[in-house]
Coordinates of C-alpha atoms in Angstrom, one line a residue:
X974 CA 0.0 0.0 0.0
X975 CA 2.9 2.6 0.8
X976 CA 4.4 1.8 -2.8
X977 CA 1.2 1.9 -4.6
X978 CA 0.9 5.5 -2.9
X979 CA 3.9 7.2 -2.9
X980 CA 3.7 6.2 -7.2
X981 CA -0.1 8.2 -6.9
X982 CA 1.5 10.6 -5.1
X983 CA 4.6 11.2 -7.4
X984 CA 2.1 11.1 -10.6
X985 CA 0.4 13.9 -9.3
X986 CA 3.1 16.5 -8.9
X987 CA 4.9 15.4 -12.4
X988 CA 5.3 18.2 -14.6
X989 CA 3.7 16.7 -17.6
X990 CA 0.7 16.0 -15.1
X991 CA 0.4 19.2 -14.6
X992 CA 0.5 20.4 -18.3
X993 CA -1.5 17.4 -19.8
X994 CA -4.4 18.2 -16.7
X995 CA -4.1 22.1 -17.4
X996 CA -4.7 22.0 -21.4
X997 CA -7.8 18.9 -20.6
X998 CA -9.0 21.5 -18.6
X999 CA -9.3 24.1 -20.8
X1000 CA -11.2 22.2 -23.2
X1001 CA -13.9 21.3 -20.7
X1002 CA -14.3 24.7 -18.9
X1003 CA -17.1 26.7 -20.2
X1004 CA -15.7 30.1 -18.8
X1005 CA -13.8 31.6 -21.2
X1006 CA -11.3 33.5 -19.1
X1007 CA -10.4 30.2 -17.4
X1008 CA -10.3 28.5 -21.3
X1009 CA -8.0 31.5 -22.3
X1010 CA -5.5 30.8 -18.8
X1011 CA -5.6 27.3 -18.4
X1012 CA -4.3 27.0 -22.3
X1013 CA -1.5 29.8 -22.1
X1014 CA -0.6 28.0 -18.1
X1015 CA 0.5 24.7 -19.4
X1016 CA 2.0 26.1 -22.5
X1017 CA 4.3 28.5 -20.1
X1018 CA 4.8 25.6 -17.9
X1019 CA 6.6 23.8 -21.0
X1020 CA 9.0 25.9 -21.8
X1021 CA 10.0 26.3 -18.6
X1022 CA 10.6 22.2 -17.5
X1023 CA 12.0 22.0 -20.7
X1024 CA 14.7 24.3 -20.6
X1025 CA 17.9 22.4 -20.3
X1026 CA 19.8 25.2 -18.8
X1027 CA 16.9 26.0 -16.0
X1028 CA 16.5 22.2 -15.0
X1029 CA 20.1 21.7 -15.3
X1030 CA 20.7 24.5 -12.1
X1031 CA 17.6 23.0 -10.3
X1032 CA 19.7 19.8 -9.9
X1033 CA 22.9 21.2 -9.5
X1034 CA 21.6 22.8 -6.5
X1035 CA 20.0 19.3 -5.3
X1036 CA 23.0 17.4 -6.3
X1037 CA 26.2 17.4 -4.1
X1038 CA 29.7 17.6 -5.3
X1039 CA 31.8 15.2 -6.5
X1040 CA 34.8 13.5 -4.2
X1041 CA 38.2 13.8 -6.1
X1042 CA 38.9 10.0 -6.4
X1043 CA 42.5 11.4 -4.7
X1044 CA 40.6 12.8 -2.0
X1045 CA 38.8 9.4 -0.9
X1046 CA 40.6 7.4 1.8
X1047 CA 40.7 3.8 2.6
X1048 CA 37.5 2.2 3.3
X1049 CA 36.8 -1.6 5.0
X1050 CA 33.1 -1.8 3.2
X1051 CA 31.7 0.4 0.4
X1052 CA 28.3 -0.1 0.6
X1053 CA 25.9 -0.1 -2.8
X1054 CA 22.7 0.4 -3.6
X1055 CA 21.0 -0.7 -6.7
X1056 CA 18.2 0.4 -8.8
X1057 CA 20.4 1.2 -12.0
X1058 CA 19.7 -2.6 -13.6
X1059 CA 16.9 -3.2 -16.5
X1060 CA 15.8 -6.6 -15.4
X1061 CA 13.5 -7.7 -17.9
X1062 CA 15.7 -6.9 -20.9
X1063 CA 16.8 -10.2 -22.7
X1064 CA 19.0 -12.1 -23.7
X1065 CA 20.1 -12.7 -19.4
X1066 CA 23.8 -13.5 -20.7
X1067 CA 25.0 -9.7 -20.1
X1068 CA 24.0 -6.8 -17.8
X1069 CA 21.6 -4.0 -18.8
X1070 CA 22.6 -0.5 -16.8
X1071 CA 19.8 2.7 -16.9
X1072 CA 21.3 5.9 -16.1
X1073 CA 23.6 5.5 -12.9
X1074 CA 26.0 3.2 -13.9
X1075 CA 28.7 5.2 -12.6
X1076 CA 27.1 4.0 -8.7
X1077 CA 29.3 0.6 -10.0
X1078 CA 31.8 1.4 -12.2
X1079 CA 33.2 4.1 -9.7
X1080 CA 32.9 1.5 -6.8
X1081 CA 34.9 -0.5 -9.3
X1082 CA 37.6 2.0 -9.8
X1083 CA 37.4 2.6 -6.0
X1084 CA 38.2 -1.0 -5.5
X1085 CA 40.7 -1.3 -8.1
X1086 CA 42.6 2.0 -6.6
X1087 CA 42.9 0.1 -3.4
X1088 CA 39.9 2.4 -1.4
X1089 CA 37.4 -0.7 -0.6
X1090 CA 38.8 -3.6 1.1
X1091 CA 35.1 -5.2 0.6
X1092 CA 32.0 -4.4 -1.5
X1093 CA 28.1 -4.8 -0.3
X1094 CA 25.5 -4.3 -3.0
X1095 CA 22.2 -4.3 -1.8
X1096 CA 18.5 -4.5 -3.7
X1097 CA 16.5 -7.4 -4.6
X1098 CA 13.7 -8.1 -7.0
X1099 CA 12.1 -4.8 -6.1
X1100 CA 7.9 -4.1 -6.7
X1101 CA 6.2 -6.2 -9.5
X1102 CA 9.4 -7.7 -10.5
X1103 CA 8.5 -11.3 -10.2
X1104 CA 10.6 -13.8 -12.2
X1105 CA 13.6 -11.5 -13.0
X1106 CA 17.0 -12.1 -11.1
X1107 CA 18.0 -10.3 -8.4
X1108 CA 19.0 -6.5 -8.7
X1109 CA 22.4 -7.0 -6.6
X1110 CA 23.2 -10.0 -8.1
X1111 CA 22.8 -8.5 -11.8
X1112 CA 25.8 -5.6 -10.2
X1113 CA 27.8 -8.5 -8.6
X1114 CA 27.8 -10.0 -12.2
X1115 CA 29.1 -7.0 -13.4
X1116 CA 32.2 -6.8 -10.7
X1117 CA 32.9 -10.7 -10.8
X1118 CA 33.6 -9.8 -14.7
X1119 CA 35.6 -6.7 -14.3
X1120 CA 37.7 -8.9 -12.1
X1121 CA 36.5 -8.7 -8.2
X1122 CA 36.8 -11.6 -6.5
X1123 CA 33.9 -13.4 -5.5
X1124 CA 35.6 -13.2 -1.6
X1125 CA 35.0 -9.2 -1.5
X1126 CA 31.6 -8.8 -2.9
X1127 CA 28.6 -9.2 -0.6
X1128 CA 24.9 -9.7 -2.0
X1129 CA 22.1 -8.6 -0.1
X1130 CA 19.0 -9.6 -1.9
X1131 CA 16.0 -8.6 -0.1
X1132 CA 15.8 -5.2 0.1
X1133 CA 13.0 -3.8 -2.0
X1134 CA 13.4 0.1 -1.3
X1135 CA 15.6 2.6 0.0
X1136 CA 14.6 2.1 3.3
X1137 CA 15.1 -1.3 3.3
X1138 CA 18.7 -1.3 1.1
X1139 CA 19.7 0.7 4.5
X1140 CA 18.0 -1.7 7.3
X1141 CA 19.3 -4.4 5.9
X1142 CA 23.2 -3.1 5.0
X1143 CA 23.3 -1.9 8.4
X1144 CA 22.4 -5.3 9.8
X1145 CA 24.9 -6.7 7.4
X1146 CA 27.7 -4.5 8.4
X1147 CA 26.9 -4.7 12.4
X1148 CA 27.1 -8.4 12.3
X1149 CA 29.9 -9.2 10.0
X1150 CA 31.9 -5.7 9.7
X1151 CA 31.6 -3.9 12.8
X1152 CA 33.4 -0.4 13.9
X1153 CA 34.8 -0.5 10.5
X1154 CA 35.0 2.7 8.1
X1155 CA 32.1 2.3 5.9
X1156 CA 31.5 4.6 2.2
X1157 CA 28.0 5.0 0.9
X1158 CA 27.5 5.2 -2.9
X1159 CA 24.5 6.0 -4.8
X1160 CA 23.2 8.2 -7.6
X1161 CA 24.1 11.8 -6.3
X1162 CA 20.6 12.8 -6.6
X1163 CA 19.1 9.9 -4.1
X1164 CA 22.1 10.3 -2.0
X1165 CA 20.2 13.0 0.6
X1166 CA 17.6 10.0 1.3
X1167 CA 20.0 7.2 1.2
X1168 CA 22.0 8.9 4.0
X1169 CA 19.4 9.9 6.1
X1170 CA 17.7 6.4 6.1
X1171 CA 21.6 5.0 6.7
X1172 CA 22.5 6.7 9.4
X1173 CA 18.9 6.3 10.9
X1174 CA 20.5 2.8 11.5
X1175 CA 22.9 3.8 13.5
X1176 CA 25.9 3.7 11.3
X1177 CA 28.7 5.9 10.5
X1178 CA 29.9 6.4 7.2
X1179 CA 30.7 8.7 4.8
X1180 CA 29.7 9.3 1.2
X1181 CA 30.3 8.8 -2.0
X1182 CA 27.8 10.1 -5.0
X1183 CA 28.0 9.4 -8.3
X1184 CA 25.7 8.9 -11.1
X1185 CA 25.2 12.5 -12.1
X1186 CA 22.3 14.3 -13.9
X1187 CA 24.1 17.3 -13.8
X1188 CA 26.4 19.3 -16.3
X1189 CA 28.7 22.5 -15.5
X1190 CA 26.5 25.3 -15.3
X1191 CA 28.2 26.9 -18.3
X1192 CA 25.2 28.8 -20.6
X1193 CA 24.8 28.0 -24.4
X1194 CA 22.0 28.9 -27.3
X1195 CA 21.0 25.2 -27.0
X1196 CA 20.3 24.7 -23.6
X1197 CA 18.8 28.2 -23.2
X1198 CA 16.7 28.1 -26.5
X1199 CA 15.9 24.7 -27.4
X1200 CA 13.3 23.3 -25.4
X1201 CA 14.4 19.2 -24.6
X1202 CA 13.2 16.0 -23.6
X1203 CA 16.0 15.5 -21.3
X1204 CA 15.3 19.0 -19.0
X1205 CA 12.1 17.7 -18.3
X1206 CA 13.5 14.0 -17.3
X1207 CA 15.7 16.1 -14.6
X1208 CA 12.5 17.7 -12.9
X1209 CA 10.7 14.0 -13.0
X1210 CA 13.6 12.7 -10.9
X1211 CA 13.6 15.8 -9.0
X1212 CA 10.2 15.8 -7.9
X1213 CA 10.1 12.1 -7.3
X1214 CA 13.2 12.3 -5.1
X1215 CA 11.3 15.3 -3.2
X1216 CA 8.1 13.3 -2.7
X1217 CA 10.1 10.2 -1.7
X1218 CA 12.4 12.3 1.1
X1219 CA 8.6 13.7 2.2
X1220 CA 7.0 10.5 2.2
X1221 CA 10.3 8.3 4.3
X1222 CA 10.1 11.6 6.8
X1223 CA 6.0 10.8 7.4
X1224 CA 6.8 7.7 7.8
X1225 CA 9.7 7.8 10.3
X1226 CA 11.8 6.1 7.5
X1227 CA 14.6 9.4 8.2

């Protein structure tokens, strides 16, 4: 019931919602002054969430920096979160990333640079999901091939959520890796909520994001003039992130 919700929820304050509910609305309305404004509203609304160089500051402001890989020290566990896997796409011989790959292949790099002595990845099947493999398995797939061993990779294949990706770590790391020095890594724009529900376990750590939406905040004619697809993906995430960090705080999840 709290997935199915938090989806309505998140549908509702979508920008294309808005738009898509504005412009029906304006056809139905028999006032003309509300006609006239709820056709211009959605129109304005538009070309504002599809401004590349708007949407693009939006999240830089949500996003934190990036860690200099010179800058990150030596870590006993980096711990993973997944949700960056497609796992209905076949052939099942290979692994299929969405945007965020850079959560593994910098944990990768970490690993290979000597900064994580051992490597949790958490998720399993997830919602609706029946008869796919497991999400951490799919990313342990992808280190066992890159060359981890097997030894330093733990799978934790319940977790369905964020919340539960952190309850379920943190039990991990109390009873197998305690008062170790721990680094978080997730998709910079979920890393706010994956922090907050982490250390809501109890545990100590500190963080790495990756998986950036953002660009350099440099101005050009396209991002400023051409309206794009992409700008309006950014405020999707955005606003889902937001509605996710609201719903985890009514629920005591943060």
């Amino acid at each position: 019931m709290f997935f199915i919700l938090s989806k309505i929820l998140a549908l509702f304050v979508m920008p294309l919602t808005w738009v898509i509910g504005f412009l029906v609305y304006s056809r139905l309305t028999k006032n003309p002054k509300r006609k006239k404004l709820f056709f211009i509203l959605p129109l304005v609304l538009l070309i504002f969430f599809s401004n590349q160089y708007i949407s693009n500051r939006a999240m830089l402001l949500w996003e934190p920096e990036p860690t200099p890989m010179n800058e990150v020290g030596i870590y006993d566990v980096g711990i993973v979160f997944t949700g960056i896997t497609k796992g209905s796409k076949s052939p099942n011989d290979r692994v299929y990333f969405n945007h965020g790959a850079d959560r593994i292949t910098h944990t990768l790099q970490l690993y290979n640079e000597g900064k994580l002595k051992h490597i949790i990845v958490s998720g399993g099947l997830g919602f609706q999901q029946a008869g796919m493999s497991i999400a951490a398995e799919r990313l342990k797939s992808f280190l066992l091939m890159a060359g981890v061993p097997d030894s330093a990779i733990t799978v934790e294949p319940n977790a369905v959520n964020t919340y539960e990706n952190a309850v379920e770590s943190a039990k991990i790391l109390k009873r197998d890796y305690p008062n170790q020095k721990y680094l978080l890594i997730t998709s910079a724009f979920h890393m706010k909520r994956s922090a907050l529900c982490l250390a809501k376990q109890g545990v100590e750590f500190d963080e790495f994001p990756a998986g950036y939406y953002t660009d350099r905040p440099t101005p050009n004619f396209d991002d400023i003039v051409i309206p794009k697809a992409e700008a309006i993906k950014r405020w999707e995430t955005l606003f889902k992130e937001w509605v996710g960090l609201a719903t985890y705080k009514v629920m005591g999840y943060v």
